[in-house]
JSON list of C-alpha atoms in Angstrom, two decimals:
[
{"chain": "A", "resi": 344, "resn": "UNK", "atom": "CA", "xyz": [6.92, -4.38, 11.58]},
{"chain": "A", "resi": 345, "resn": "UNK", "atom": "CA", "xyz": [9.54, -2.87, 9.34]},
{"chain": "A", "resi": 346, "resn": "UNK", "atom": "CA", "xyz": [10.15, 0.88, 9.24]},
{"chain": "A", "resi": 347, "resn": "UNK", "atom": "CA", "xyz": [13.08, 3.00, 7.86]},
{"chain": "A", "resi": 348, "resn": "UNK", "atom": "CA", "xyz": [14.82, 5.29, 10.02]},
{"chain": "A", "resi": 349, "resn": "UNK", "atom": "CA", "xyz": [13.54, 9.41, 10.94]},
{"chain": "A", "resi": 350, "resn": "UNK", "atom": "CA", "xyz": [17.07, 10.02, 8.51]},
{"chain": "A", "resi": 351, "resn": "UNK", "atom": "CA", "xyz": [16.21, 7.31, 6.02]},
{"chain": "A", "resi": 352, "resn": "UNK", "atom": "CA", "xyz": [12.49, 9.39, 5.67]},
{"chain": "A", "resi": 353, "resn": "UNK", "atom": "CA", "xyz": [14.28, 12.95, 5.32]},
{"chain": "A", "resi": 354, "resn": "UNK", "atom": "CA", "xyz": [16.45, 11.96, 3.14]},
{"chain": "A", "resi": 355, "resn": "UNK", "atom": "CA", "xyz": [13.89, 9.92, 0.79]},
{"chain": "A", "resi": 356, "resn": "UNK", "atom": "CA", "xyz": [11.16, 12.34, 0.92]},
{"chain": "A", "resi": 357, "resn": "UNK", "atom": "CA", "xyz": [8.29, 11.62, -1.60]},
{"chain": "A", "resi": 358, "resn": "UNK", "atom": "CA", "xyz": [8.90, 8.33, -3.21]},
{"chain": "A", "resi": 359, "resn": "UNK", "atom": "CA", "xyz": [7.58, 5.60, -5.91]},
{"chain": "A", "resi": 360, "resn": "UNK", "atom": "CA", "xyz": [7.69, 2.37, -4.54]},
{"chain": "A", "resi": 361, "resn": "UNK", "atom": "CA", "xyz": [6.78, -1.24, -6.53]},
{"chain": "A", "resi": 362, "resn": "UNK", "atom": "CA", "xyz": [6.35, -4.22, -4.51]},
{"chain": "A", "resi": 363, "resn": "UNK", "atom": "CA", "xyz": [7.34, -7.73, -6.05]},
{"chain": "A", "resi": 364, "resn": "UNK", "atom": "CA", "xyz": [6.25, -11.40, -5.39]},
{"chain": "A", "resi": 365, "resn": "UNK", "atom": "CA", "xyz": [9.73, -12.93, -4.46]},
{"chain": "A", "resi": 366, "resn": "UNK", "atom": "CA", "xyz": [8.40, -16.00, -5.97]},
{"chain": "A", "resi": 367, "resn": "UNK", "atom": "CA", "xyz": [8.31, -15.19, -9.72]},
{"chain": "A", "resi": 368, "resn": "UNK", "atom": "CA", "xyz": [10.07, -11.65, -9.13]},
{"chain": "A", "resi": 369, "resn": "UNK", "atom": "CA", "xyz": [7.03, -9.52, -11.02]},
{"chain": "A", "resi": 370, "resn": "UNK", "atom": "CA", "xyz": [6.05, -6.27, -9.64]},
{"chain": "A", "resi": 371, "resn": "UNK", "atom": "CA", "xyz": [2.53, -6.25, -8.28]},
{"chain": "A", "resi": 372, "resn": "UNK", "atom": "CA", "xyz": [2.19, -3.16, -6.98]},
{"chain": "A", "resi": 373, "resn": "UNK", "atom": "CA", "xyz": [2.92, 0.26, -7.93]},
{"chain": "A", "resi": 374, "resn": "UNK", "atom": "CA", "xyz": [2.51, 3.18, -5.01]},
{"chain": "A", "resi": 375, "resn": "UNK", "atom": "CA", "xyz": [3.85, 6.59, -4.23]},
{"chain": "A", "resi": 376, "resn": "UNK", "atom": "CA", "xyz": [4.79, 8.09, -0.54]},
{"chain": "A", "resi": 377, "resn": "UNK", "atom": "CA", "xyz": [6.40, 9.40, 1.97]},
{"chain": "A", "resi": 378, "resn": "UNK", "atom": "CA", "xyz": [7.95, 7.65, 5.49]},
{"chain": "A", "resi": 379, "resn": "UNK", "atom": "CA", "xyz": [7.21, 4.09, 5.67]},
{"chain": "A", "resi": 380, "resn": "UNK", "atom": "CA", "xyz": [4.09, 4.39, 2.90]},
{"chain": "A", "resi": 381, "resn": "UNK", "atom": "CA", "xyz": [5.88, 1.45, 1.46]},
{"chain": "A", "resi": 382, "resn": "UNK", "atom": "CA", "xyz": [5.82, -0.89, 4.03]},
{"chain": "A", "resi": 383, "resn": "UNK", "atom": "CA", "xyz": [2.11, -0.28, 5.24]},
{"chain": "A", "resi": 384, "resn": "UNK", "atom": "CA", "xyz": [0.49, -2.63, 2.72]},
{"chain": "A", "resi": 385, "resn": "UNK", "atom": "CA", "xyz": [2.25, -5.86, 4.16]},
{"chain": "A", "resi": 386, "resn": "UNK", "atom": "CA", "xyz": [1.63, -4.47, 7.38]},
{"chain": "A", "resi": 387, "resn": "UNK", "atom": "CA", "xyz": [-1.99, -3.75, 6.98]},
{"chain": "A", "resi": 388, "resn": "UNK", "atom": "CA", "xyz": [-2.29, -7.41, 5.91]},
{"chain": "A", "resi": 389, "resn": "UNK", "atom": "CA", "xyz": [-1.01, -8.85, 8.62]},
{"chain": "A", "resi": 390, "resn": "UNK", "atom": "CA", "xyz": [-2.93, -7.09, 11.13]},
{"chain": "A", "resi": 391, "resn": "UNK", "atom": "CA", "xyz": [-6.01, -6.66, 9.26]},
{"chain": "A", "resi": 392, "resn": "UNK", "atom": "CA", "xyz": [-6.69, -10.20, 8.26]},
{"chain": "A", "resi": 393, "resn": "UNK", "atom": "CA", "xyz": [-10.76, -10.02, 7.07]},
{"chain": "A", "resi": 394, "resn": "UNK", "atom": "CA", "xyz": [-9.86, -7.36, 4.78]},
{"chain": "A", "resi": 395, "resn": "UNK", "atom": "CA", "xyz": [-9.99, -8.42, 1.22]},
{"chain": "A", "resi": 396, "resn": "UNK", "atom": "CA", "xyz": [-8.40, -7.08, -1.36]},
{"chain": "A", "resi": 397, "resn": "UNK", "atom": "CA", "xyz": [-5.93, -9.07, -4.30]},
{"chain": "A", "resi": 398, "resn": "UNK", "atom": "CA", "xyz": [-2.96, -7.25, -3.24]},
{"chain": "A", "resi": 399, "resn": "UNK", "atom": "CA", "xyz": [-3.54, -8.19, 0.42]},
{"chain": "A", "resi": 400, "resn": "UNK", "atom": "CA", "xyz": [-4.72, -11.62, -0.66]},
{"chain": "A", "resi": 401, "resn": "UNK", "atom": "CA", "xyz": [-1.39, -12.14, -3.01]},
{"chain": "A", "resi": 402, "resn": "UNK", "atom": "CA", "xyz": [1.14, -10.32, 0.11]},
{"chain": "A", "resi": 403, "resn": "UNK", "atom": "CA", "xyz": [-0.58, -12.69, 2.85]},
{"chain": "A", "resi": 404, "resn": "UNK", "atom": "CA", "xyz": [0.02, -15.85, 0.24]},
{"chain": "A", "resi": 405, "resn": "UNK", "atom": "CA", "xyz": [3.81, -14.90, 0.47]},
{"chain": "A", "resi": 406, "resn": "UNK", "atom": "CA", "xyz": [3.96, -14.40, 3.71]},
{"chain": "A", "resi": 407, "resn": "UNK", "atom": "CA", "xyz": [2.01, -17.81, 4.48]},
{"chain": "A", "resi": 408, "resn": "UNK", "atom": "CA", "xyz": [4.79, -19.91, 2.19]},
{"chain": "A", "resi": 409, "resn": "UNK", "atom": "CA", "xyz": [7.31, -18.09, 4.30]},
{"chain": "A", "resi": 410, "resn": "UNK", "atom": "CA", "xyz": [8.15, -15.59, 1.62]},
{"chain": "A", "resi": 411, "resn": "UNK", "atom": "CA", "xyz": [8.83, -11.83, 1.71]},
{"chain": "A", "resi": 412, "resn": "UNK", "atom": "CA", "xyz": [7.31, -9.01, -0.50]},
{"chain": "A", "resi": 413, "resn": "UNK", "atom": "CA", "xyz": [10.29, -7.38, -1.89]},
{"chain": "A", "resi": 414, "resn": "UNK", "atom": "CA", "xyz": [10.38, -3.79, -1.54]},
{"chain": "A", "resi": 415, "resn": "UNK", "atom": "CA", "xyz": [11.85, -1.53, -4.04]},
{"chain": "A", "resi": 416, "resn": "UNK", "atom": "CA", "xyz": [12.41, 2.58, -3.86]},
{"chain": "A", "resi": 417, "resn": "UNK", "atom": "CA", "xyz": [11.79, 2.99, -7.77]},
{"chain": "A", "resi": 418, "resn": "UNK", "atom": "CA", "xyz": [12.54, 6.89, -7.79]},
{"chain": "A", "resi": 419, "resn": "UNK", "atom": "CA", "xyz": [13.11, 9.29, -4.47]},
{"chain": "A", "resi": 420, "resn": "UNK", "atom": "CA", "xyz": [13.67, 12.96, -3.39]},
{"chain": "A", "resi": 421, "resn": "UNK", "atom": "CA", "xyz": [10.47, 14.16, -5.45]},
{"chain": "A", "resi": 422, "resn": "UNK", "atom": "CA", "xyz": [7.83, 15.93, -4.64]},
{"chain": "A", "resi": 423, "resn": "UNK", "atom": "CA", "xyz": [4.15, 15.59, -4.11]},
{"chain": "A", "resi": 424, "resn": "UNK", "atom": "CA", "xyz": [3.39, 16.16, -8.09]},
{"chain": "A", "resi": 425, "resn": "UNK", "atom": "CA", "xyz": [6.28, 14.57, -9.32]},
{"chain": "A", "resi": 426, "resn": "UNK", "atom": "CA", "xyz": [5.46, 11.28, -7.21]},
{"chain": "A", "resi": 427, "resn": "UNK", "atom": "CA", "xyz": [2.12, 11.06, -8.39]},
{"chain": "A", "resi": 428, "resn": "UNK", "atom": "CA", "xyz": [3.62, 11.57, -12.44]},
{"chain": "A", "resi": 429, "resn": "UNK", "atom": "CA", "xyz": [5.87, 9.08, -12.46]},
{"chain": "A", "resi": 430, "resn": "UNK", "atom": "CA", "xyz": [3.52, 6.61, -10.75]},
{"chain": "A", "resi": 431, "resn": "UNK", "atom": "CA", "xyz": [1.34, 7.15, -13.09]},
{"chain": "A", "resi": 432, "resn": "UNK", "atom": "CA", "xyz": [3.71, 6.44, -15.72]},
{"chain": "A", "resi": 433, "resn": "UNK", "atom": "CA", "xyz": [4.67, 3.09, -13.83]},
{"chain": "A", "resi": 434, "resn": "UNK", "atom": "CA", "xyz": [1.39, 1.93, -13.51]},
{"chain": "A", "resi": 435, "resn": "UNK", "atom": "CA", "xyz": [-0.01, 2.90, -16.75]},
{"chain": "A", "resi": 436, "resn": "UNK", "atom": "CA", "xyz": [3.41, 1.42, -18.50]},
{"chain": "A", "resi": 437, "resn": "UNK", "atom": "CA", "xyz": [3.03, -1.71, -16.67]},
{"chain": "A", "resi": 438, "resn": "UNK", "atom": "CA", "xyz": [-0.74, -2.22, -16.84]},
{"chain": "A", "resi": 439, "resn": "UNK", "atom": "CA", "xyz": [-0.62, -1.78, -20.58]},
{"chain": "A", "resi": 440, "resn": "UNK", "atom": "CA", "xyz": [-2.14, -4.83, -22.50]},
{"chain": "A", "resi": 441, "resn": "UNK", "atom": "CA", "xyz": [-0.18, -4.81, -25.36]},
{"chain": "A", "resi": 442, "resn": "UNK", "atom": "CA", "xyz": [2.87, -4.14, -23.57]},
{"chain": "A", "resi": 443, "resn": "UNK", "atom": "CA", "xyz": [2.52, -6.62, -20.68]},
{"chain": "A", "resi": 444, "resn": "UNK", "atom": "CA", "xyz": [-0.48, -9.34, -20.45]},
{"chain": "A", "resi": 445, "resn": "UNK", "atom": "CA", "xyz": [1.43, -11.99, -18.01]},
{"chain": "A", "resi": 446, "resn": "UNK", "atom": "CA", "xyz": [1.42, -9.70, -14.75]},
{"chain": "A", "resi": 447, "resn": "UNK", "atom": "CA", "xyz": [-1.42, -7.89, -13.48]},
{"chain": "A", "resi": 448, "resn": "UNK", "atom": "CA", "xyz": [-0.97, -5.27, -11.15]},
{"chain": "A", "resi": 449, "resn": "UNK", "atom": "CA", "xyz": [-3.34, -5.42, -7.93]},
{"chain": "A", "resi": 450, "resn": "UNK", "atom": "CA", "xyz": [-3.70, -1.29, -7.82]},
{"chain": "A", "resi": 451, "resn": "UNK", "atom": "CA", "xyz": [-7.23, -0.82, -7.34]},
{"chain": "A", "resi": 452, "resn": "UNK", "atom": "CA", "xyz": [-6.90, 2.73, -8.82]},
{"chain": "A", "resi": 453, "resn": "UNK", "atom": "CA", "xyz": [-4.97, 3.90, -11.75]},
{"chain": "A", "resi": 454, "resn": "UNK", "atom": "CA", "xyz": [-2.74, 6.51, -12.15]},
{"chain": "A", "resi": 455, "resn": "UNK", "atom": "CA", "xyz": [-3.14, 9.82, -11.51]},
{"chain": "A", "resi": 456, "resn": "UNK", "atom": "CA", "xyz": [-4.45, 11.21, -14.91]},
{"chain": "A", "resi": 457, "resn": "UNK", "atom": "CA", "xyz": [-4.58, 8.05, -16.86]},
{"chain": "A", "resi": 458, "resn": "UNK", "atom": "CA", "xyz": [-8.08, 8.51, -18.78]},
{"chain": "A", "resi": 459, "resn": "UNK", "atom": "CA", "xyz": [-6.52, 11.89, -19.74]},
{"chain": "A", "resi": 460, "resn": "UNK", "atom": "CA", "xyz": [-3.01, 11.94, -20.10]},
{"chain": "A", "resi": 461, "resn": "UNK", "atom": "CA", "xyz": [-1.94, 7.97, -20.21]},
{"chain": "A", "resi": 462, "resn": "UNK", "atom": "CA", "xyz": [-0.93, 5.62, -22.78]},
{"chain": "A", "resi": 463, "resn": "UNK", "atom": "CA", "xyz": [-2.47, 6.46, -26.35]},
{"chain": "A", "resi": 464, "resn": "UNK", "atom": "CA", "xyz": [-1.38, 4.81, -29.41]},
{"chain": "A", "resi": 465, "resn": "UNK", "atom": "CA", "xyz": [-0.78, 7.85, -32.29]},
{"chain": "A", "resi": 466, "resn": "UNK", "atom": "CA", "xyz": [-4.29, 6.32, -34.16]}
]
């Protein structure tokens, strides 16, 4: 089980995260948090193994072809609002049709305040 250190969480405080299939390095997962948010996903997957989902479905994949999920801190030292704005930004930017139809995300939500304040063309 991975974990940062108690420093490592001060000092990141709320964070975005992305999580990317080593194999074809495309982000499949966007996520905001705080302490080791970031590495509960692959660890839920792991020890949760009936669960279903595509994200857990694509992380236990990796991990079966002896792969890791790549972690990446996309933005730190925010707070609660800010992480949720700029993951919404993330996951609306990179769930976008027209702007990116070869990876899908597996978020199971979307941003906070897509419908209202996401992606609109000026039409």
């Amino acid at each position: 089980m991975t974990e940062f250190s108690q420093k490592c969480i001060e000092e990141l405080d709320y964070y975005v995260y992305a999580l990317v299939d080593p194999r074809t390095d495309k982000v499949f997962y966007i996520g905001k948090g705080r302490g080791n948010r970031v590495f509960d996903h692959c660890n839920f997957a792991i020890q949760n193994e009936d669960a279903e989902s595509l994200k857990l479905n694509l992380i236990r994949e990796i991990i079966t072809e002896g792969q890791k999920v790549k972690h990446y801190i996309l933005r730190h030292k925010l707070t609660e609002k800010e992480s949720f704005l700029v993951e919404s930004v993330l996951i609306d930017f990179l769930s976008y049709p027209e702007f990116n139809n070869e990876s899908l995300l597996t978020n199971i939500a979307s941003g906070h305040h897509q419908w209202d304040r996401g992606i609109k063309t000026v039409e």
